[in-house]
XYZ file of C-alpha atoms in Angstrom:
770
model
C -47.086 243.033 -58.976
C -47.493 243.186 -54.648
C -45.122 246.273 -53.410
C -44.452 247.957 -50.547
C -41.571 250.185 -50.977
C -40.048 251.091 -47.982
C -37.067 251.613 -46.259
C -34.054 248.324 -45.038
C -36.226 246.366 -47.388
C -34.249 243.542 -49.042
C -35.086 242.168 -53.158
C -36.108 238.756 -53.951
C -37.547 239.127 -57.923
C -40.107 241.800 -57.840
C -40.681 241.583 -55.035
C -39.887 244.096 -51.656
C -39.477 241.909 -48.338
C -39.494 243.624 -44.696
C -38.395 242.820 -41.352
C -41.509 241.812 -39.318
C -40.593 244.407 -37.020
C -40.810 246.535 -39.851
C -44.759 245.226 -41.863
C -46.570 244.408 -37.964
C -47.375 248.129 -37.204
C -47.870 248.474 -40.379
C -50.329 245.325 -39.809
C -51.398 246.872 -36.975
C -53.038 250.542 -38.238
C -55.114 248.340 -40.971
C -56.986 246.120 -38.131
C -57.689 248.751 -36.612
C -59.884 250.675 -39.184
C -61.707 247.849 -40.054
C -59.330 244.952 -42.254
C -59.571 247.504 -45.507
C -56.053 247.215 -46.787
C -56.187 249.483 -50.011
C -57.713 251.362 -51.683
C -56.443 251.562 -55.653
C -58.589 250.069 -57.963
C -56.993 246.185 -58.185
C -58.072 242.683 -60.150
C -59.481 239.595 -58.982
C -56.732 237.647 -58.893
C -54.164 240.738 -57.031
C -57.029 241.028 -54.060
C -56.960 238.098 -53.590
C -52.746 237.450 -53.351
C -53.091 240.842 -51.133
C -56.010 239.328 -48.736
C -53.830 235.657 -48.253
C -50.627 237.837 -47.817
C -52.185 240.448 -45.583
C -54.034 237.174 -43.395
C -50.561 235.410 -43.557
C -48.664 238.547 -42.282
C -51.472 239.174 -39.518
C -50.805 235.383 -38.121
C -46.899 236.336 -38.325
C -47.561 239.506 -36.549
C -49.494 237.904 -33.935
C -47.579 234.961 -32.512
C -44.224 237.381 -32.868
C -45.966 239.560 -30.581
C -47.425 237.322 -28.281
C -43.923 235.985 -28.210
C -43.113 239.563 -27.291
C -45.379 239.321 -24.224
C -43.841 236.160 -23.280
C -39.955 237.087 -23.531
C -40.577 239.877 -20.975
C -41.858 236.989 -19.124
C -45.532 237.387 -19.669
C -47.826 234.318 -19.455
C -50.390 234.268 -21.347
C -53.790 232.247 -18.354
C -57.129 231.336 -18.805
C -58.767 233.645 -16.035
C -60.887 236.690 -15.883
C -59.636 239.425 -16.509
C -58.612 242.469 -13.850
C -60.602 245.896 -14.825
C -57.296 248.112 -16.046
C -56.954 251.568 -15.132
C -55.122 253.777 -18.473
C -53.637 256.553 -18.476
C -54.036 258.670 -21.515
C -50.545 261.802 -21.127
C -52.485 264.558 -23.920
C -50.141 266.055 -25.990
C -49.237 270.031 -24.693
C -49.845 273.082 -27.075
C -46.722 274.368 -28.696
C -46.361 276.449 -25.801
C -44.322 274.055 -24.473
C -42.420 274.994 -25.997
C -40.908 278.066 -23.519
C -40.369 276.017 -20.791
C -37.420 275.221 -21.430
C -36.982 279.916 -21.107
C -39.805 280.315 -18.430
C -37.454 277.256 -16.649
C -34.298 279.871 -17.630
C -36.076 282.900 -16.334
C -37.441 281.791 -12.582
C -33.454 279.154 -12.107
C -30.885 281.392 -12.913
C -29.920 284.002 -9.973
C -28.561 286.975 -12.530
C -32.559 285.938 -13.959
C -34.527 289.384 -12.932
C -38.007 286.410 -12.607
C -34.950 284.489 -9.819
C -37.823 282.666 -7.893
C -40.788 283.870 -9.345
C -42.136 280.663 -9.741
C -45.329 280.166 -11.944
C -48.515 278.637 -10.035
C -50.276 275.562 -11.445
C -52.613 276.707 -13.283
C -50.484 279.325 -14.012
C -48.701 276.458 -16.109
C -51.863 274.648 -17.143
C -52.607 278.224 -19.019
C -49.983 277.782 -21.371
C -49.652 275.007 -22.115
C -52.301 272.754 -21.290
C -54.665 271.751 -24.485
C -57.257 273.488 -26.010
C -59.935 272.686 -24.803
C -61.956 271.061 -27.998
C -58.671 268.831 -27.290
C -60.119 267.444 -24.089
C -63.146 267.442 -25.783
C -62.418 265.368 -28.344
C -60.705 263.207 -26.550
C -63.316 262.976 -23.857
C -66.221 262.589 -26.587
C -64.595 259.469 -28.618
C -64.267 257.805 -24.744
C -67.920 258.124 -24.073
C -68.608 256.826 -27.978
C -66.994 253.960 -26.799
C -68.574 252.644 -23.608
C -66.243 254.868 -21.289
C -68.929 256.179 -19.062
C -68.252 259.972 -17.487
C -67.721 258.811 -13.727
C -64.747 256.669 -15.164
C -62.925 259.768 -16.448
C -60.516 262.162 -14.089
C -59.748 264.719 -16.443
C -56.332 265.736 -14.119
C -56.021 269.788 -12.641
C -52.996 270.635 -15.114
C -55.450 270.233 -17.541
C -52.739 266.858 -19.306
C -53.433 264.208 -18.281
C -56.882 261.533 -18.244
C -56.942 258.824 -15.894
C -59.992 256.285 -16.873
C -60.670 253.688 -14.444
C -62.061 250.518 -14.098
C -61.825 249.474 -17.892
C -63.777 246.207 -19.474
C -61.586 244.660 -20.847
C -63.656 244.908 -24.429
C -63.912 248.116 -23.759
C -60.238 248.608 -24.441
C -60.509 246.248 -27.026
C -61.937 248.299 -28.578
C -60.504 252.240 -27.865
C -56.963 250.633 -28.623
C -58.105 248.075 -31.715
C -56.004 245.403 -29.788
C -57.577 241.832 -28.500
C -57.172 242.410 -24.403
C -56.069 238.516 -22.143
C -55.590 238.411 -18.990
C -50.644 237.234 -18.242
C -49.804 236.151 -15.814
C -46.134 236.899 -14.517
C -44.708 233.460 -13.034
C -41.824 234.493 -10.399
C -45.046 237.772 -8.845
C -47.771 236.248 -9.425
C -49.174 239.623 -10.592
C -51.913 239.313 -12.911
C -52.373 241.850 -14.732
C -55.283 242.465 -18.506
C -52.828 242.886 -21.116
C -52.081 243.564 -24.903
C -48.936 241.736 -26.863
C -49.881 244.338 -29.847
C -48.869 247.660 -29.817
C -52.352 249.206 -28.921
C -52.872 251.747 -32.545
C -55.368 254.986 -32.147
C -57.917 256.889 -34.307
C -56.626 259.248 -36.771
C -57.535 262.259 -35.386
C -57.621 261.101 -31.481
C -53.356 259.629 -32.256
C -52.545 263.320 -32.995
C -53.122 264.102 -29.473
C -51.690 261.891 -27.443
C -48.182 261.860 -26.338
C -48.371 258.463 -24.111
C -50.638 255.370 -23.680
C -49.590 253.576 -20.465
C -51.448 250.712 -19.141
C -52.972 248.844 -22.487
C -49.737 246.830 -24.402
C -46.926 248.123 -21.974
C -46.435 245.150 -19.222
C -45.482 245.735 -15.912
C -41.476 244.677 -16.157
C -40.515 243.060 -12.877
C -36.379 243.710 -12.199
C -35.135 245.114 -10.465
C -31.709 247.175 -10.890
C -30.620 248.092 -6.424
C -29.228 251.449 -6.469
C -28.390 251.297 -3.173
C -29.480 249.488 -0.739
C -26.746 246.054 1.273
C -26.057 244.382 4.596
C -23.361 244.179 5.259
C -22.404 240.566 7.157
C -22.570 239.381 10.457
C -18.487 239.099 11.780
C -17.350 235.432 12.706
C -14.682 235.154 15.983
C -11.686 234.663 15.145
C -8.977 232.135 16.820
C -5.815 232.008 17.680
C -4.763 228.187 16.360
C -3.135 227.985 12.842
C -5.098 225.061 12.034
C -7.215 221.958 13.405
C -3.523 219.736 15.074
C -0.608 219.834 14.552
C 0.632 218.139 11.661
C 1.949 219.699 8.260
C -0.195 221.262 6.139
C -0.229 219.773 2.669
C -2.035 221.574 -0.668
C -4.683 220.440 -2.336
C -7.624 221.708 -5.384
C -9.796 223.441 -6.342
C -9.809 226.767 -4.043
C -13.194 228.059 -2.760
C -15.344 230.791 -4.781
C -14.689 233.907 -3.462
C -18.708 235.328 -3.559
C -17.119 239.251 -2.705
C -15.657 240.948 0.380
C -17.037 243.779 1.933
C -15.500 246.849 3.975
C -16.929 247.102 8.123
C -14.934 249.164 10.727
C -11.867 248.143 10.398
C -12.335 244.889 9.425
C -12.730 242.651 6.125
C -15.807 240.478 6.379
C -15.481 237.703 3.040
C -18.090 235.785 1.361
C -16.963 232.272 -0.023
C -18.802 228.501 -1.769
C -16.224 226.340 -0.203
C -15.439 223.960 -2.149
C -14.130 220.367 -0.598
C -10.891 218.317 -0.745
C -11.824 215.861 -4.244
C -15.730 217.697 -4.899
C -15.881 220.890 -6.223
C -18.749 222.499 -3.502
C -20.578 221.129 -0.459
C -24.697 221.358 -0.054
C -24.229 220.467 3.800
C -22.562 222.743 7.531
C -20.349 222.121 8.119
C -18.487 222.357 5.314
C -17.860 219.184 2.508
C -19.444 216.899 5.449
C -21.009 215.566 2.340
C -17.413 215.583 0.938
C -14.943 214.645 3.759
C -13.257 216.075 5.505
C -14.511 218.723 7.085
C -13.202 221.983 6.494
C -12.776 223.635 9.325
C -10.490 226.796 9.319
C -9.983 229.362 6.311
C -6.760 231.114 6.831
C -7.340 234.979 5.176
C -5.136 237.071 4.103
C -4.965 240.214 3.103
C -2.036 242.562 1.632
C -1.520 246.743 0.425
C -2.277 247.565 -3.138
C 2.279 248.987 -2.597
C 3.785 249.204 -1.134
C 3.991 252.639 0.877
C 2.183 250.187 3.317
C 3.701 247.181 3.530
C 1.974 245.268 6.390
C 0.166 241.956 5.217
C -2.382 240.738 7.769
C -3.305 238.068 7.962
C -5.791 234.768 10.553
C -7.371 232.238 11.106
C -10.682 230.957 12.428
C -13.265 229.004 11.460
C -16.119 229.815 8.565
C -19.782 230.716 9.926
C -22.052 229.073 7.128
C -25.616 228.810 5.625
C -27.087 226.403 3.539
C -29.615 227.387 1.668
C -32.244 224.615 -0.137
C -31.558 223.005 -3.975
C -28.003 225.972 -3.600
C -24.702 225.583 -2.575
C -23.162 226.370 1.140
C -21.243 230.059 1.392
C -20.008 230.481 4.596
C -18.338 234.333 5.431
C -15.036 235.170 7.747
C -13.772 237.475 9.102
C -9.983 239.220 9.297
C -9.234 242.412 10.948
C -7.179 245.478 9.335
C -6.748 248.696 9.623
C -9.360 251.285 7.599
C -8.961 253.484 4.649
C -5.970 251.042 3.730
C -6.908 249.159 -0.128
C -6.365 246.056 1.105
C -5.830 242.414 -1.920
C -7.389 239.242 0.014
C -6.964 236.350 -0.351
C -8.668 232.631 1.229
C -6.948 229.192 1.982
C -9.398 225.823 3.502
C -7.664 224.002 5.721
C -9.962 220.680 5.946
C -10.115 218.304 8.542
C -6.645 216.435 8.127
C -4.337 218.673 7.718
C -4.884 219.085 3.572
C -5.050 222.948 2.958
C -7.226 224.166 -0.698
C -5.402 226.455 -3.037
C -5.424 229.687 -2.300
C -7.941 231.911 -3.719
C -7.657 235.195 -5.198
C -10.117 238.576 -5.046
C -9.742 240.229 -8.633
C -10.708 243.405 -6.411
C -9.042 245.210 -3.634
C -11.499 245.579 -1.074
C -12.019 248.185 2.428
C -12.700 248.970 5.298
C -14.332 252.058 6.753
C -16.358 253.924 10.094
C -19.720 253.409 10.401
C -21.706 256.539 9.562
C -24.326 258.033 10.770
C -25.485 262.029 10.680
C -23.574 263.770 13.007
C -20.725 261.873 11.084
C -21.948 263.561 7.777
C -22.641 267.926 9.645
C -19.531 266.897 10.746
C -17.788 266.834 7.087
C -19.716 269.301 5.834
C -19.401 272.394 8.038
C -23.606 271.454 9.179
C -24.117 272.864 12.573
C -25.032 270.116 15.572
C -28.092 272.146 16.324
C -29.162 272.995 13.094
C -32.673 272.596 12.725
C -35.323 273.231 9.171
C -37.629 275.523 11.996
C -40.222 277.288 8.894
C -43.610 276.181 9.595
C -44.167 276.222 5.302
C -40.881 273.823 4.302
C -41.249 270.048 4.059
C -40.112 267.189 2.195
C -40.488 264.216 1.022
C -38.486 261.170 -0.045
C -40.249 258.933 -2.639
C -40.704 255.134 -2.870
C -42.173 252.914 -6.001
C -41.673 248.803 -6.077
C -43.130 248.465 -2.398
C -40.540 250.273 -0.306
C -42.290 250.863 2.450
C -41.081 252.594 5.425
C -41.438 251.867 10.110
C -42.520 254.358 12.422
C -40.887 252.031 15.000
C -38.173 252.384 12.906
C -37.537 255.828 13.019
C -38.161 256.587 16.354
C -34.968 254.187 17.204
C -32.813 255.619 14.606
C -33.176 259.388 16.074
C -33.987 258.445 18.843
C -29.949 256.964 19.466
C -28.841 260.144 17.285
C -30.531 262.209 20.025
C -32.740 263.556 17.529
C -36.548 264.642 18.682
C -38.103 261.422 18.199
C -41.523 263.383 18.379
C -42.685 263.272 14.554
C -44.846 262.582 12.092
C -44.485 261.907 8.834
C -47.520 262.210 6.715
C -47.881 259.301 4.141
C -49.411 259.584 0.235
C -49.723 256.857 -0.907
C -49.413 252.939 -0.047
C -46.994 252.086 2.854
C -46.931 248.993 4.451
C -45.368 249.085 8.250
C -44.747 245.972 9.574
C -43.089 245.507 5.913
C -40.383 247.554 5.358
C -37.198 247.546 3.331
C -34.264 248.915 3.432
C -34.164 251.464 0.937
C -37.958 252.491 2.327
C -36.071 253.320 6.129
C -31.877 254.450 4.679
C -34.039 258.045 3.205
C -36.628 258.435 5.493
C -33.849 258.321 7.950
C -31.523 260.103 6.254
C -32.891 262.998 4.755
C -34.681 263.186 8.657
C -31.084 262.690 10.324
C -29.287 265.843 8.203
C -32.806 268.174 8.493
C -34.062 267.730 11.055
C -37.723 269.928 12.497
C -38.411 269.160 8.618
C -41.995 268.189 8.040
C -41.047 265.125 5.751
C -43.736 263.721 3.377
C -43.219 259.862 2.569
C -44.696 259.590 -1.246
C -45.276 256.574 -2.299
C -46.644 255.621 -6.676
C -48.154 252.508 -5.804
C -46.472 249.028 -7.152
C -48.026 245.500 -7.905
C -44.630 243.496 -6.562
C -41.653 244.352 -5.180
C -40.126 244.773 -8.421
C -41.650 246.943 -10.681
C -39.943 249.481 -12.403
C -40.227 252.704 -11.318
C -43.187 254.445 -13.032
C -41.202 258.252 -11.603
C -43.394 259.641 -14.367
C -46.841 258.983 -12.890
C -45.028 260.924 -9.551
C -44.021 263.715 -10.995
C -47.245 263.694 -12.645
C -48.941 263.570 -9.109
C -47.012 265.914 -7.864
C -47.051 268.219 -10.289
C -50.953 268.293 -8.993
C -50.392 269.248 -5.094
C -51.846 271.624 -4.229
C -48.515 273.406 -1.324
C -46.312 269.854 -2.962
C -43.271 269.724 -0.960
C -40.339 271.580 -1.426
C -36.977 269.513 -1.273
C -37.721 265.574 -3.181
C -35.120 262.529 -2.751
C -35.400 259.688 -4.893
C -32.635 257.201 -5.435
C -33.756 254.939 -8.273
C -34.009 254.916 -11.917
C -32.725 252.982 -15.685
C -30.606 252.965 -18.227
C -31.340 255.829 -19.996
C -31.588 253.724 -23.275
C -33.939 251.422 -22.162
C -36.726 253.802 -20.455
C -38.675 253.953 -24.300
C -38.340 250.049 -24.887
C -39.799 249.182 -21.967
C -42.302 252.332 -20.755
C -43.291 253.110 -24.059
C -42.692 255.941 -26.768
C -42.831 259.120 -25.276
C -42.536 258.339 -21.550
C -38.747 259.553 -21.107
C -39.906 263.105 -23.234
C -42.072 263.482 -21.629
C -40.811 262.804 -18.168
C -38.763 266.175 -19.305
C -41.998 267.836 -19.221
C -43.128 266.711 -16.196
C -39.809 268.080 -14.548
C -39.793 271.556 -16.072
C -43.223 271.607 -14.998
C -41.483 271.346 -11.831
C -38.849 273.640 -11.963
C -40.901 276.237 -12.318
C -43.252 275.845 -9.954
C -39.960 275.807 -7.143
C -40.180 273.042 -6.644
C -36.398 270.340 -6.571
C -35.934 266.798 -7.787
C -32.949 265.797 -6.583
C -32.049 262.170 -8.317
C -29.446 259.226 -7.061
C -26.641 258.824 -10.724
C -27.168 254.960 -10.274
C -24.796 252.633 -8.614
C -22.859 251.008 -11.511
C -20.516 253.327 -13.320
C -19.922 255.177 -16.672
C -21.504 251.825 -18.466
C -24.744 252.406 -16.051
C -24.197 248.007 -15.972
C -25.889 245.596 -14.978
C -27.959 244.479 -17.897
C -31.901 244.916 -19.483
C -34.278 245.946 -19.054
C -32.451 248.372 -15.392
C -28.744 247.885 -16.845
C -26.257 247.868 -19.429
C -24.553 244.298 -20.215
C -22.390 246.200 -22.940
C -19.616 248.540 -22.516
C -19.613 250.108 -25.949
C -20.840 253.162 -25.709
C -21.454 253.472 -22.174
C -24.813 254.306 -20.921
C -26.784 256.769 -19.153
C -29.109 256.693 -16.044
C -32.031 257.498 -16.453
C -33.139 260.032 -14.466
C -30.251 261.361 -13.382
C -29.028 262.368 -16.722
C -32.500 265.411 -17.835
C -31.501 268.726 -17.594
C -33.515 269.445 -14.604
C -32.979 266.908 -12.229
C -29.627 267.406 -9.608
C -27.845 264.220 -9.817
C -26.317 263.095 -6.906
C -23.216 261.068 -6.418
C -21.596 258.719 -3.652
C -18.351 258.594 -1.524
C -16.477 257.280 0.538
C -14.771 259.367 3.731
C -11.294 258.576 3.593
C -7.617 260.244 4.049
C -6.542 258.846 1.222
C -8.245 261.149 -1.341
C -4.886 262.216 -2.942
C -3.320 260.626 -5.876
C 0.152 260.102 -4.473
C -2.015 258.348 -1.543
C -1.740 255.150 -4.304
C 1.578 255.602 -6.157
C 5.052 253.632 -5.290
C 7.470 254.861 -3.279
C 9.545 254.881 -6.587
C 7.230 257.049 -7.905
C 6.632 259.369 -4.918
C 3.981 258.011 -2.872
C 3.396 258.608 0.446
C 1.953 257.054 3.723
C -1.466 259.419 4.184
C -3.541 257.092 6.623
C -2.401 260.182 9.466
C -4.017 262.437 7.239
C -7.140 265.291 7.631
C -9.671 263.040 6.537
C -11.238 263.839 3.238
C -13.491 262.159 0.247
C -13.358 259.924 -3.139
C -15.610 257.704 -4.863
C -16.579 255.283 -4.661
C -15.488 252.616 -6.938
C -15.132 248.549 -7.498
C -11.246 250.244 -7.828
C -11.003 252.660 -5.112
C -12.098 248.772 -2.845
C -16.379 249.513 -2.413
C -17.662 246.830 -4.035
C -19.558 249.052 -6.084
C -19.545 252.141 -7.867
C -20.694 255.197 -8.508
C -23.067 256.599 -11.397
C -22.387 259.097 -14.056
C -20.909 259.880 -17.151
C -22.962 261.608 -20.304
C -26.748 260.661 -21.809
C -26.214 260.012 -25.234
C -29.856 261.423 -25.785
C -29.651 265.176 -23.712
C -27.778 267.789 -24.770
C -25.214 269.581 -22.989
C -27.763 272.593 -20.989
C -25.400 275.633 -21.144
C -25.421 275.958 -17.169
C -22.805 273.184 -17.010
C -21.528 273.722 -20.102
C -18.239 275.460 -19.479
C -17.164 272.509 -16.995
C -17.784 270.199 -19.399
C -15.724 271.797 -21.965
C -12.782 272.647 -18.908
C -13.531 268.782 -18.352
C -13.049 266.908 -21.057
C -10.071 269.274 -22.251
C -7.713 267.847 -19.584
C -9.368 264.587 -19.945
C -7.449 264.690 -23.850
C -4.258 265.998 -22.178
C -3.529 263.285 -19.349
C -5.013 260.626 -21.914
C -7.803 259.809 -19.999
C -10.779 260.950 -22.111
C -12.533 257.539 -23.439
C -13.406 257.232 -27.569
C -15.886 259.090 -28.945
C -17.517 256.170 -30.112
C -17.980 255.094 -26.678
C -19.834 258.031 -25.627
C -21.197 261.670 -26.208
C -18.572 264.659 -25.950
C -22.476 267.245 -26.242
C -24.478 266.130 -23.530
C -25.538 266.458 -20.670
C -22.796 265.578 -17.731
C -24.366 263.451 -14.197
C -23.522 263.076 -11.270
C -23.456 266.981 -10.437
C -22.596 266.372 -6.884
C -21.529 264.350 -4.607
C -22.423 262.580 -1.095
C -21.368 260.378 1.184
C -22.867 256.958 0.192
C -20.618 254.794 1.949
C -20.771 252.831 5.402
C -24.225 254.312 6.829
C -25.867 253.252 10.165
C -29.776 252.367 9.948
C -32.340 251.167 11.732
C -33.699 248.381 11.022
C -36.757 245.894 11.617
C -35.550 246.661 15.973
C -31.706 246.497 15.039
C -29.318 248.380 12.800
C -27.179 247.155 10.327
C -24.634 249.500 7.312
C -26.105 249.953 4.607
C -24.325 252.364 0.691
C -24.878 253.157 -2.857
C -26.473 256.269 -4.338
C -29.745 255.889 -2.246
C -27.561 257.517 0.756
C -26.246 259.522 -1.073
C -29.788 261.719 -2.083
C -31.172 262.279 1.178
C -28.103 263.939 2.486
C -27.481 266.078 0.243
C -31.417 266.837 -0.708
C -31.899 267.488 3.528
C -28.402 269.724 3.172
C -30.665 271.247 0.584
C -33.488 271.370 3.325
C -32.050 273.777 5.555
C -30.669 275.431 2.679
C -34.311 276.323 1.701
C -35.481 276.781 5.859
C -33.461 279.737 5.774
C -33.653 280.559 2.693
C -37.694 281.468 3.290
C -37.345 282.502 6.946
C -35.437 285.458 5.600
C -38.631 286.365 3.459
C -36.733 284.784 0.278
C -37.860 282.235 -2.275
C -37.012 278.520 -2.272
C -34.129 277.046 -4.983
C -36.162 275.104 -6.904
C -34.676 274.213 -9.285
C -31.331 273.688 -8.166
C -28.051 273.627 -11.631
C -27.782 277.151 -12.725
C -27.224 277.795 -8.640
C -24.732 275.394 -7.722
C -22.343 275.738 -11.457
C -22.584 279.292 -11.495
C -21.409 279.609 -7.250
C -19.289 277.013 -8.302
C -18.128 279.380 -10.534
C -17.634 282.582 -8.647
C -17.624 280.759 -5.680
C -15.337 276.920 -5.157
C -14.197 277.046 -1.761
C -18.580 276.343 -1.562
C -17.529 272.620 -2.523
C -15.099 270.106 -1.418
C -13.068 268.997 -4.142
C -12.922 264.409 -5.732
C -9.457 264.989 -7.281
C -9.206 261.585 -7.175
C -10.997 258.133 -8.475
C -12.823 256.251 -10.977
C -16.288 255.333 -12.053
C -15.372 252.510 -15.415
C -17.158 249.519 -12.974
C -19.703 248.232 -11.322
C -20.709 246.294 -9.501
C -18.895 243.052 -8.049
C -22.658 241.489 -9.418
C -22.736 243.221 -12.372
C -21.545 241.466 -16.426
C -19.268 242.777 -17.123
C -18.438 243.871 -14.016
C -15.805 246.470 -15.127
C -15.302 248.458 -18.688
C -12.594 249.473 -20.070
C -12.288 252.486 -19.846
C -14.806 255.215 -18.010
C -14.625 258.250 -17.182
C -11.769 259.825 -14.096
C -12.055 262.554 -11.027
C -9.571 265.617 -11.679
C -10.127 268.371 -9.932
C -12.731 270.659 -11.180
C -15.964 269.715 -12.482
C -16.138 265.719 -13.332
C -17.855 263.354 -14.447
C -17.623 260.980 -11.813
C -18.395 263.561 -8.625
C -19.691 267.278 -10.247
C -18.245 269.886 -8.602
C -17.905 268.398 -5.297
C -18.940 267.451 -2.304
C -20.401 270.194 -0.084
C -19.767 272.939 2.529
C -22.387 273.856 4.029
C -20.584 276.872 5.561
C -19.690 278.933 1.966
C -22.944 277.692 0.418
C -25.001 278.324 2.829
C -23.602 282.865 2.999
C -23.746 282.410 -1.227
C -26.986 281.444 -1.396
C -27.871 283.837 1.503
C -26.762 286.831 -1.446
C -29.521 285.777 -3.509
């Protein structure tokens, strides 16, 4: 009787049945080998049954794999097949295992080889595949119809790009049928196979990863950071439409979010009518009268130390979108820094009032921040500029995020900085279609490190919602002569989703590329994410469960520097948040400090941080992680072991301001939020430190983490400690919004703000002695 003995089977009589996801790869492999099911001798009846079974499985698997393409949002269409670009990531020699040791040797300050970085050629000689391996792959490609002019072996000798490949040749190379697919939302068209590709047996051991065959571009976006503040309304001194007594009815409006501006809160809500749960008109409820004339907003301090409550009555400012309910905003004036609980009531034209709507989270107002604010906060001299001509920095963009030179000039002019700048661009940049993310990144890295040659590095994408191909950037910069030394990236996704959506082996290969960049003395600075300890937001970019807590990639890589976000406030100590009977005090007149951005601290999103479930704790941070876990345990704040990997790489490493940053976009100024701001701010500070080192004849800082943690160990005053707050929540629009538990900020290193925010004068003093 026919049997396949594999794990995961369930036995029925004498036949083992297997889940289709286990059998499909077997069927695909068999198809790729010409349909030869087995080589053993068997009777005619057995062979016939086996052929029939195999035919059934082939049909089943093909249907399931087509379902997979549809599940990702792609639909097969009857259109011409666009030619494909295939990227082959070649497996390195066994010397790749030496990379970690070599990275330590050039990155640890107490190493004799500190700062003695490798060239691209030296790295290639060390770990690149043998010429015989390269020849084997080249022969395989050309034997199957690929022309020599379509093939490019990159200078690193470990990546091959094959361009303009017809679908027939792709099918022949990878043993799968190709089809044309279109995404209904973006209208993007690609040639892909719904099947897992297969490789000839003599080629498979030579490759780590293949991109462009069966990996469908994911059209989903997890916002890391950019948020336009809602325009304010004008307050009214009247309380109601007339002087008649107000009467209460239901339902209450639906509160969407409350956003802090400077000395005000802007409430965004979906109005409900007196006898109907929604409206699609402006004025609101004109379609279900009586109309709403005004709203009453109250803002009550979160505890009794800050006793004064605030109240206003204003006409709402509303907008109507086709097919959607009306959305309104209204504003209340409040003092800065105090977390407030907000309620809203509607006042109708007939003097009735709605029920009270309560916002689930506190909200806080705070002043706008600009580069001069940040320089003052971190002790950077206001006249600091980069003067070394050999130094350069970059911001790296994906998702069709482009920057506007005119917006940059406006920003620099308003900030009192030199506007006579030239920005080299690598990759596409549509100046007529600037994005808030890209404008933020380039304006703040240049605002913090004026004078630095700044590169705008853009990775081509087919849509604005495509998953960020960070590996493609790492390979590109690693093959660039005189690459930027400091690079800020404000993109990423949940660690556990990387290989699922970008291809098996993508995360591991990315770590190898990050190690190569560290060996070359290149700094990689990554935003830690905007949805807390759970990296919430739903797949593919985020997670939709708190069990376990999920790390953000590439922040979880041991070879990058992860930056969390803070907000500026005088309420930066735990005592500021206690009630009177607990010994709480009013801290509003205290000097300014920082706390983590989070829903629990009054911001509508939460800075990311936590522990990797895949990468182990690197030795440069091990003693600090051990102390942190011990502190949490002693306070009863340690998450259950089932929720996190206590042996994982902890992040972020450092933090910087990420709330209420003023940027120029489309000719006007708006305020934005996110770790996307924190990353270029911190990157600009590192650029200033690199400039000082280069001008003194020293090596650039390269991979930062060993220096940062050693500096923190020996000179903790080189950082401003962030001691209050947590990151258990995601953002106001994630599901779930919050996890029951996350990580707490404590004195010392923590998985909320790392070792803290930079104290520039002390940090510069220390690094100049290295």
